[in-house]
Amino acid sequence: MDLRDSPAEAAFRTEARAWLEANLPEHWGTPKYPKPETPAEEVTFLRAWQRQLFEGGWAGLDWPREYGGRDVDVIQNLIWQEEYTRMRGPNQISMSVGTSLVGPTLMARGADWQKERFLAPILKGEEVWCQGFSEPNAGSDLASLKTRGVVEGDSIVVQGQKTWTSFAQQSDWCILVVRTDPDAARHKGLSFLLVDMKTPGITIRPLVEMTGHAWFNEVFFDDVRVPLENVVGEINGGWDIVITTLSVERGSSAQHARLGADLDLLIQAARDTPRGEGRASDDPAVRQKLAGFAAEMMVMKMSVYRNAWAIKEKGLPGPEGSTLKVLWSELDQRLKAAAIEILGPRALVSQGDPLAIDDGYWAYEALWSRAATIYAGTSEVQRNIIATRVLGLPR
Ligand SMILES: Cc1cc2nc3c(=O)[nH]c(=O)nc-3n(C[C@H](O)[C@H](O)[C@H](O)COP(=O)(O)OP(=O)(O)OC[C@H]3O[C@@H](n4cnc5c(N)ncnc54)[C@H](O)[C@@H]3O)c2cc1C
């Protein structure tokens, strides 16, 4: 495997860099430009930014051209993400349920009318999606979910509760998994629905996270009627579709670039932070810690590229993606904890306070990074997958 860009890849990188330099929104980023205060403001901003990406030809890069994408390969997609994160482009997390989960799931498993109706508005930022999978008693063990769906005429009537549903209050649509046959084996009686969040009977209750933001929500369904045609795949065949969505969710992304950009920011902050007679970055223990992180970033980059090559060969992300999920999420937490240690108490001061370092970025990240080992499959669950499906160990 050659880690250097081929001439075509180098040209693509130059093109991506030039577009970003000309188009990155002025008022975004860290530490110079604070994030919008609330999730609602952030999603409004991101819808417009998604539109701009689409118009510039940089939305849905890995989507086929027939669906409005650019059909780039997995390596070019990584190059785009590397340039985007290096230049600290807006975090598209609330758009990514649509672009990274719903889009690929519908392209692989959706009916023709579903592709026609839903794919373009996702790419253009016109419709935001949320993921209604987890329930109070069904997270890692998703197949134990209890939200019911009863077929009545040409509808499925949904009754039950989802939780931890990110961006539900800002979303137009939801991918929802419900139990349509309670008598079938656990994985057999599920159906995968596309639900309009404006349908009567849906109540959304935001949950405040320890960052102070309320990104995720409880969502209650009280006799919510969903047209039968909004089922993806077969009724009671939803588990297959769930697996398609989860395999995309744990697939390849350029987390090494995001964390690398954070490390660069931390190195600069250590240079700017007074310590004794000099700066924090003069301390040999600090320097050694930062160098250790730089080496880990390099290992992660190689692992990301190795995984990308595997995807290129096999067409779909494999269980090796679990290794990367464990690697980046745990590195993320250690990096953010080290930042607090290196930069001292001012790193714990929040956005908006003149004492804050990097306008509260580290304070926010130290809290937010705790979630990384939980969402998209916990570290324990990822280790189970690595043990059984990568190493071939018994359950
Ligand atoms: C920030 C954030 C955003 C989220 N957004 C969404 C969303 O938009 N939509 C959505 O549907 N869900 C979302 N989730 C939920 C997420 O998918 C679940 O939290 C996750 O699947 C874990 O489920 P749980 O919280 O029920 O924990 P549990 O599954 O109850 O796990 C509790 C603990 O037991 C461990 N454990 C469980 N099973 C095993 C096992 N077999 N072996 C070893 N250890 C095990 C877990 O690792 C964990 O430490 C989000 C979560 C977070 C933190």
Coordinates of C-alpha atoms and ligand atoms in Angstrom, one line a residue:
M1 CA 0.0 0.0 0.0
D2 CA 1.4 3.4 -1.0
L3 CA 0.4 6.2 1.4
R4 CA 1.4 9.0 -1.0
D5 CA -1.2 10.6 -3.2
S6 CA -1.2 9.4 -6.8
P7 CA -1.1 12.3 -9.4
A8 CA -4.8 12.1 -9.8
E9 CA -5.3 12.1 -6.0
A10 CA -2.9 15.1 -5.6
A11 CA -4.9 17.0 -8.2
F12 CA -8.2 16.2 -6.4
R13 CA -6.6 17.4 -3.1
T14 CA -5.6 20.7 -4.7
E15 CA -9.1 21.1 -6.1
A16 CA -10.7 20.4 -2.7
R17 CA -8.3 22.8 -0.9
A18 CA -9.0 25.6 -3.4
W19 CA -12.8 25.2 -3.1
L20 CA -12.6 25.2 0.7
E21 CA -10.3 28.2 0.8
A22 CA -12.8 30.1 -1.4
N23 CA -16.0 29.0 0.3
L24 CA -15.5 28.1 4.0
P25 CA -17.9 30.2 6.0
E26 CA -16.3 33.1 7.7
H27 CA -18.1 33.0 11.0
W28 CA -17.5 29.3 11.8
G29 CA -14.8 27.3 13.4
T30 CA -12.7 27.3 16.5
P31 CA -11.1 29.1 18.3
K32 CA -11.6 32.2 16.2
Y33 CA -15.2 32.0 15.4
P34 CA -17.6 30.5 18.1
K35 CA -20.1 27.9 17.3
P36 CA -23.8 28.9 17.2
E37 CA -25.2 28.8 20.7
T38 CA -28.1 26.4 20.3
P39 CA -28.6 23.2 18.2
A40 CA -31.5 25.0 16.4
E41 CA -29.2 27.8 15.2
E42 CA -26.5 25.3 14.3
V43 CA -28.9 23.1 12.2
T44 CA -30.3 26.2 10.4
F45 CA -26.7 27.2 9.6
L46 CA -25.8 23.6 8.5
R47 CA -28.8 23.3 6.1
A48 CA -27.5 26.4 4.2
W49 CA -23.9 25.1 4.3
Q50 CA -25.0 21.7 3.0
R51 CA -26.8 23.5 0.1
Q52 CA -23.6 25.4 -0.7
L53 CA -21.6 22.2 -0.7
F54 CA -24.2 20.7 -3.1
E55 CA -24.0 23.6 -5.4
G56 CA -20.2 23.5 -5.4
G57 CA -20.3 19.8 -6.3
W58 CA -19.0 18.7 -2.8
A59 CA -22.0 17.0 -1.3
G60 CA -22.5 13.2 -1.3
L61 CA -19.0 12.8 -2.8
D62 CA -19.2 9.0 -2.6
W63 CA -22.8 8.8 -3.8
P64 CA -23.3 7.6 -7.4
R65 CA -23.8 10.3 -10.0
E66 CA -27.3 9.1 -10.8
Y67 CA -28.3 10.2 -7.3
G68 CA -26.6 13.6 -7.5
G69 CA -23.2 12.5 -6.0
R70 CA -19.7 12.6 -7.5
D71 CA -18.9 8.9 -7.3
V72 CA -15.4 9.4 -5.9
D73 CA -13.7 6.3 -4.5
V74 CA -13.0 5.7 -0.8
I75 CA -9.5 7.2 -0.9
Q76 CA -10.7 10.4 -2.6
N77 CA -13.4 10.6 0.0
L78 CA -10.8 10.4 2.7
I79 CA -8.8 13.1 1.0
W80 CA -11.8 15.4 1.0
Q81 CA -12.4 14.7 4.7
E82 CA -8.8 15.3 5.5
E83 CA -8.7 18.7 3.8
Y84 CA -12.1 19.6 5.3
T85 CA -11.1 18.8 8.9
R86 CA -7.6 20.3 8.5
M87 CA -9.2 23.6 7.6
R88 CA -11.8 23.1 10.4
G89 CA -14.9 23.0 8.2
P90 CA -18.2 23.0 10.0
N91 CA -18.9 19.7 11.8
Q92 CA -21.7 18.2 9.6
I93 CA -22.8 15.8 12.3
S94 CA -26.5 16.7 12.2
M95 CA -26.6 16.4 8.4
S96 CA -24.7 13.1 8.6
V97 CA -27.7 10.9 9.5
G98 CA -29.1 11.8 6.1
T99 CA -25.9 11.9 4.0
S100 CA -24.0 9.0 5.7
L101 CA -26.8 6.7 7.0
V102 CA -30.1 7.2 5.3
G103 CA -28.8 7.9 1.8
P104 CA -26.6 4.8 1.5
T105 CA -29.3 2.7 3.1
L106 CA -31.9 3.8 0.6
M107 CA -29.5 3.5 -2.3
A108 CA -28.8 -0.1 -1.3
R109 CA -32.3 -1.2 -0.1
G110 CA -34.9 1.4 -0.9
A111 CA -37.8 1.2 -3.4
D112 CA -37.4 3.3 -6.5
W113 CA -39.9 5.9 -5.4
Q114 CA -38.2 6.2 -2.0
K115 CA -34.9 7.0 -3.7
E116 CA -36.5 9.5 -6.0
R117 CA -38.4 11.2 -3.2
F118 CA -35.8 11.3 -0.5
L119 CA -32.2 11.3 -1.8
A120 CA -32.0 14.8 -3.5
P121 CA -33.5 16.7 -0.5
I122 CA -30.8 15.1 1.7
L123 CA -28.0 16.2 -0.5
K124 CA -29.4 19.7 -0.8
G125 CA -29.8 20.1 2.9
E126 CA -33.6 20.6 2.5
E127 CA -34.5 17.7 4.8
V128 CA -32.8 16.7 8.0
W129 CA -33.0 13.1 9.3
C130 CA -32.8 11.5 12.7
Q131 CA -32.2 7.9 13.7
G132 CA -34.9 6.3 15.8
F133 CA -33.3 3.0 16.8
S134 CA -32.4 3.1 20.6
E135 CA -35.0 2.7 23.3
P136 CA -34.8 2.9 27.1
N137 CA -34.2 -0.9 27.3
A138 CA -32.7 -1.5 23.8
G139 CA -29.4 0.1 23.0
S140 CA -26.5 -2.4 22.4
D141 CA -29.1 -5.1 22.3
L142 CA -31.1 -3.3 19.6
A143 CA -33.1 -6.4 18.7
S144 CA -34.9 -6.3 22.0
L145 CA -36.7 -3.1 21.0
K146 CA -40.4 -2.9 22.0
T147 CA -41.9 0.0 20.0
R148 CA -44.9 -1.6 18.3
G149 CA -46.1 -1.2 14.7
V150 CA -49.5 -2.6 13.9
V151 CA -50.7 -2.9 10.2
E152 CA -54.1 -1.3 9.8
G153 CA -55.3 -1.0 6.2
D154 CA -52.7 0.9 4.3
S155 CA -50.9 2.2 7.4
I156 CA -48.7 1.0 10.2
V157 CA -49.8 2.4 13.5
V158 CA -46.8 3.1 15.8
Q159 CA -47.0 3.1 19.6
G160 CA -43.9 3.3 21.9
Q161 CA -40.8 5.3 22.8
K162 CA -37.4 6.0 21.4
T163 CA -34.5 7.7 23.3
W164 CA -31.1 9.4 22.7
T165 CA -32.6 10.4 19.3
S166 CA -30.1 13.1 18.2
F167 CA -31.4 16.2 16.4
A168 CA -35.0 14.8 16.6
Q169 CA -36.4 18.3 17.3
Q170 CA -34.7 19.7 14.2
S171 CA -35.5 16.8 11.9
D172 CA -38.0 16.5 9.1
W173 CA -37.8 12.7 8.9
C174 CA -36.8 9.7 11.0
I175 CA -35.6 6.2 10.2
L176 CA -37.6 4.2 12.7
V177 CA -37.4 0.5 13.7
V178 CA -40.5 -1.0 15.1
R179 CA -41.7 -4.5 16.1
T180 CA -44.4 -5.6 13.7
D181 CA -44.6 -9.2 14.7
P182 CA -44.3 -9.7 18.5
D183 CA -44.6 -13.5 18.1
A184 CA -41.7 -14.0 15.7
A185 CA -38.1 -14.6 16.8
R186 CA -36.4 -11.3 18.1
H187 CA -34.6 -10.4 14.8
K188 CA -37.5 -11.5 12.6
G189 CA -40.4 -9.4 13.5
L190 CA -39.0 -5.9 12.9
S191 CA -39.8 -3.3 10.2
F192 CA -37.8 -0.3 9.1
L193 CA -39.9 2.8 8.5
L194 CA -39.5 6.3 7.0
V195 CA -41.5 8.6 9.3
D196 CA -42.4 12.2 8.7
M197 CA -41.7 13.9 12.0
K198 CA -44.7 16.2 11.6
T199 CA -47.1 13.3 11.7
P200 CA -49.7 13.7 14.5
G201 CA -49.0 11.7 17.7
I202 CA -45.2 12.4 17.9
T203 CA -44.0 14.2 21.0
I204 CA -40.3 15.2 21.3
R205 CA -38.8 15.9 24.7
P206 CA -35.2 17.2 24.7
L207 CA -32.6 15.8 27.1
V208 CA -29.9 18.1 28.3
E209 CA -26.4 16.7 28.1
M210 CA -23.6 17.4 30.4
T211 CA -22.2 19.9 27.9
G212 CA -25.3 22.0 28.6
H213 CA -26.7 21.5 25.1
A214 CA -29.8 19.4 24.3
W215 CA -28.8 17.6 21.1
F216 CA -30.6 14.4 21.9
N217 CA -34.2 13.6 22.8
E218 CA -36.8 11.2 24.0
V219 CA -39.4 10.7 21.2
F220 CA -42.9 9.3 22.0
F221 CA -45.2 7.8 19.4
D222 CA -48.8 7.7 20.2
D223 CA -50.9 6.0 17.5
V224 CA -48.7 7.5 14.8
R225 CA -49.9 6.4 11.3
V226 CA -47.2 5.7 8.8
P227 CA -48.1 4.9 5.2
L228 CA -47.3 1.2 4.4
E229 CA -45.3 2.4 1.4
N230 CA -42.8 4.0 3.8
V231 CA -41.5 0.6 4.8
V232 CA -38.0 0.0 3.5
G233 CA -37.7 -3.6 2.3
E234 CA -40.2 -6.1 3.5
I235 CA -42.5 -5.9 6.6
N236 CA -40.8 -8.0 9.3
G237 CA -37.6 -7.9 7.2
G238 CA -36.3 -4.7 9.0
W239 CA -33.3 -6.3 10.7
D240 CA -31.5 -6.7 7.3
I241 CA -32.0 -3.0 6.7
V242 CA -30.7 -2.2 10.2
I243 CA -27.6 -4.2 9.5
T244 CA -27.0 -2.2 6.3
T245 CA -27.4 1.1 8.2
L246 CA -25.1 0.0 11.1
S247 CA -22.4 -1.3 8.8
V248 CA -22.3 2.1 7.1
E249 CA -22.3 3.9 10.5
R250 CA -19.2 2.0 11.6
G251 CA -17.5 2.4 8.3
S252 CA -14.6 4.5 7.2
S253 CA -14.0 8.2 8.1
A254 CA -11.1 10.5 8.5
Q255 CA -11.1 10.7 12.3
H256 CA -7.2 10.8 12.2
A257 CA -7.5 14.2 10.4
R258 CA -10.0 15.6 12.9
L259 CA -7.9 14.5 15.9
G260 CA -4.8 15.7 14.1
A261 CA -6.3 19.2 13.7
D262 CA -7.1 19.1 17.4
L263 CA -3.6 18.1 18.3
D264 CA -2.2 21.0 16.2
L265 CA -4.6 23.3 18.1
L266 CA -3.4 21.9 21.4
I267 CA 0.3 22.3 20.5
Q268 CA -0.4 26.0 19.7
A269 CA -2.3 26.4 23.0
A270 CA 0.6 24.8 24.9
R271 CA 2.9 27.3 23.3
D272 CA 0.7 30.2 24.3
T273 CA 0.0 29.0 27.9
P274 CA 2.4 30.5 30.6
R275 CA 3.9 27.9 32.9
G276 CA 6.5 29.0 35.6
E277 CA 9.1 31.2 33.9
G278 CA 8.2 30.0 30.4
R279 CA 5.4 28.2 28.5
A280 CA 3.6 24.9 29.0
S281 CA 5.3 23.6 25.8
D282 CA 8.8 24.1 27.4
D283 CA 8.0 21.3 29.9
P284 CA 9.7 18.1 28.7
A285 CA 6.9 16.0 30.1
V286 CA 4.4 18.0 28.1
R287 CA 6.5 17.7 24.9
Q288 CA 6.8 14.0 25.4
K289 CA 3.1 13.6 25.8
L290 CA 2.4 15.7 22.6
A291 CA 4.9 13.7 20.7
G292 CA 3.3 10.5 21.8
F293 CA -0.1 11.7 20.5
A294 CA 1.6 12.6 17.2
A295 CA 2.9 9.1 16.9
E296 CA -0.6 7.7 17.7
M297 CA -2.2 9.9 15.0
M298 CA 0.2 8.4 12.5
V299 CA -0.7 4.9 13.5
M300 CA -4.4 5.8 13.2
K301 CA -3.9 7.3 9.8
M302 CA -2.2 4.1 8.5
S303 CA -5.1 2.1 10.0
V304 CA -7.7 4.3 8.4
Y305 CA -6.0 3.9 5.0
R306 CA -5.6 0.2 5.4
N307 CA -9.4 0.0 6.2
A308 CA -10.1 2.2 3.2
W309 CA -8.2 -0.2 0.9
A310 CA -10.2 -3.1 2.3
I311 CA -13.4 -1.3 1.6
K312 CA -12.2 -0.5 -2.0
E313 CA -11.4 -4.2 -2.5
K314 CA -14.6 -5.7 -0.9
G315 CA -17.1 -2.9 -1.7
L316 CA -18.5 -2.6 1.9
P317 CA -16.9 -1.8 5.3
G318 CA -16.1 -5.0 7.2
P319 CA -15.8 -5.7 11.0
E320 CA -12.3 -4.1 10.9
G321 CA -14.1 -0.8 11.2
S322 CA -14.7 -1.7 14.9
T323 CA -10.9 -1.5 15.5
L324 CA -10.9 2.0 14.2
K325 CA -14.0 3.0 16.2
V326 CA -12.3 1.8 19.4
L327 CA -9.0 3.5 18.4
W328 CA -10.3 7.0 17.6
S329 CA -12.9 7.2 20.3
E330 CA -10.5 6.3 23.1
L331 CA -7.7 8.4 21.6
D332 CA -10.2 11.3 21.4
Q333 CA -11.0 11.0 25.2
R334 CA -7.3 10.8 26.1
L335 CA -6.3 13.8 24.0
K336 CA -9.1 16.0 25.5
A337 CA -8.2 14.9 29.0
A338 CA -4.5 15.6 28.4
A339 CA -5.4 19.1 27.0
I340 CA -7.0 19.9 30.4
E341 CA -4.0 18.6 32.2
I342 CA -1.5 20.5 30.0
L343 CA -3.4 23.8 29.8
G344 CA -4.6 23.9 33.4
P345 CA -7.9 25.3 34.9
R346 CA -8.5 27.9 32.2
A347 CA -9.1 25.1 29.8
L348 CA -12.2 24.3 31.8
V349 CA -13.7 27.7 31.3
S350 CA -16.7 27.7 28.9
Q351 CA -17.3 29.5 25.6
G352 CA -18.0 33.3 26.0
D353 CA -15.9 33.9 29.1
P354 CA -12.8 36.0 28.4
L355 CA -10.7 33.7 30.6
A356 CA -11.4 30.7 28.4
I357 CA -8.7 29.1 26.3
D358 CA -9.7 28.7 22.6
D359 CA -13.1 30.2 23.5
G360 CA -14.1 27.1 25.6
Y361 CA -13.3 24.5 23.0
W362 CA -11.4 22.3 25.4
A363 CA -14.0 22.5 28.1
Y364 CA -16.7 21.5 25.6
E365 CA -14.6 18.8 24.0
A366 CA -13.5 17.2 27.3
L367 CA -17.2 16.6 28.1
W368 CA -18.5 15.8 24.6
S369 CA -15.7 13.3 23.9
R370 CA -17.1 11.1 26.8
A371 CA -20.0 10.2 24.4
A372 CA -17.6 8.8 21.7
T373 CA -17.2 5.4 23.3
I374 CA -21.0 5.0 23.6
Y375 CA -22.6 6.2 20.3
A376 CA -22.3 4.1 17.1
G377 CA -21.7 1.0 19.3
T378 CA -19.9 1.1 22.7
S379 CA -16.3 0.1 23.1
E380 CA -17.3 -3.1 24.8
V381 CA -19.5 -4.1 22.0
Q382 CA -16.8 -3.2 19.4
R383 CA -14.4 -5.4 21.3
N384 CA -16.9 -8.2 21.2
I385 CA -17.1 -7.8 17.4
I386 CA -13.3 -7.7 17.1
A387 CA -13.0 -10.8 19.2
T388 CA -15.6 -12.9 17.4
R389 CA -15.5 -11.6 13.8
V390 CA -12.0 -10.3 13.3
L391 CA -10.0 -12.7 15.6
G392 CA -12.3 -15.6 15.3
L393 CA -12.5 -16.2 19.1
P394 CA -15.5 -18.0 20.6
R395 CA -18.3 -15.9 22.0
Ligands
LIG1 C1 -24.2 11.4 22.0 C2 -25.1 10.2 21.7 C3 -26.0 10.3 20.6 C4 -26.8 9.2 20.3 N1 -27.6 9.3 19.2 C5 -28.5 8.3 18.9 C6 -29.4 8.4 17.8 O1 -29.5 9.5 17.2 N2 -30.3 7.4 17.6 C7 -30.3 6.3 18.3 O2 -31.0 5.4 18.0 N3 -29.4 6.1 19.3 C8 -28.5 7.1 19.7 N4 -27.6 7.0 20.7 C9 -27.7 5.8 21.6 C10 -26.6 4.8 21.4 O3 -26.7 4.1 20.2 C11 -26.7 3.9 22.6 O4 -26.4 4.6 23.8 C12 -25.7 2.7 22.5 O5 -26.1 1.8 21.5 C13 -25.6 2.0 23.9 O6 -26.8 1.6 24.3 P1 -27.3 1.9 25.8 O7 -27.1 3.4 26.1 O8 -28.7 1.5 25.9 O9 -26.4 1.1 26.8 P2 -26.5 -0.4 27.1 O10 -26.6 -1.2 25.8 O11 -27.5 -0.7 28.1 O12 -25.0 -0.7 27.7 C14 -24.7 -0.4 29.0 C15 -23.3 -0.8 29.3 O13 -23.2 -2.3 29.1 C16 -22.2 -2.6 28.1 N5 -22.7 -3.8 27.4 C17 -23.9 -3.9 26.8 N6 -23.9 -5.1 26.1 C18 -22.7 -5.7 26.3 C19 -22.2 -6.9 25.9 N7 -22.9 -7.8 25.1 N8 -20.9 -7.2 26.3 C20 -20.2 -6.4 27.0 N9 -20.7 -5.2 27.5 C21 -21.9 -4.8 27.1 C22 -22.1 -1.4 27.3 O14 -20.8 -1.3 26.6 C23 -22.3 -0.2 28.3 O15 -21.1 0.0 28.9 C24 -26.8 8.0 21.1 C25 -25.9 7.9 22.2 C26 -25.1 9.0 22.5 C27 -24.2 8.9 23.7

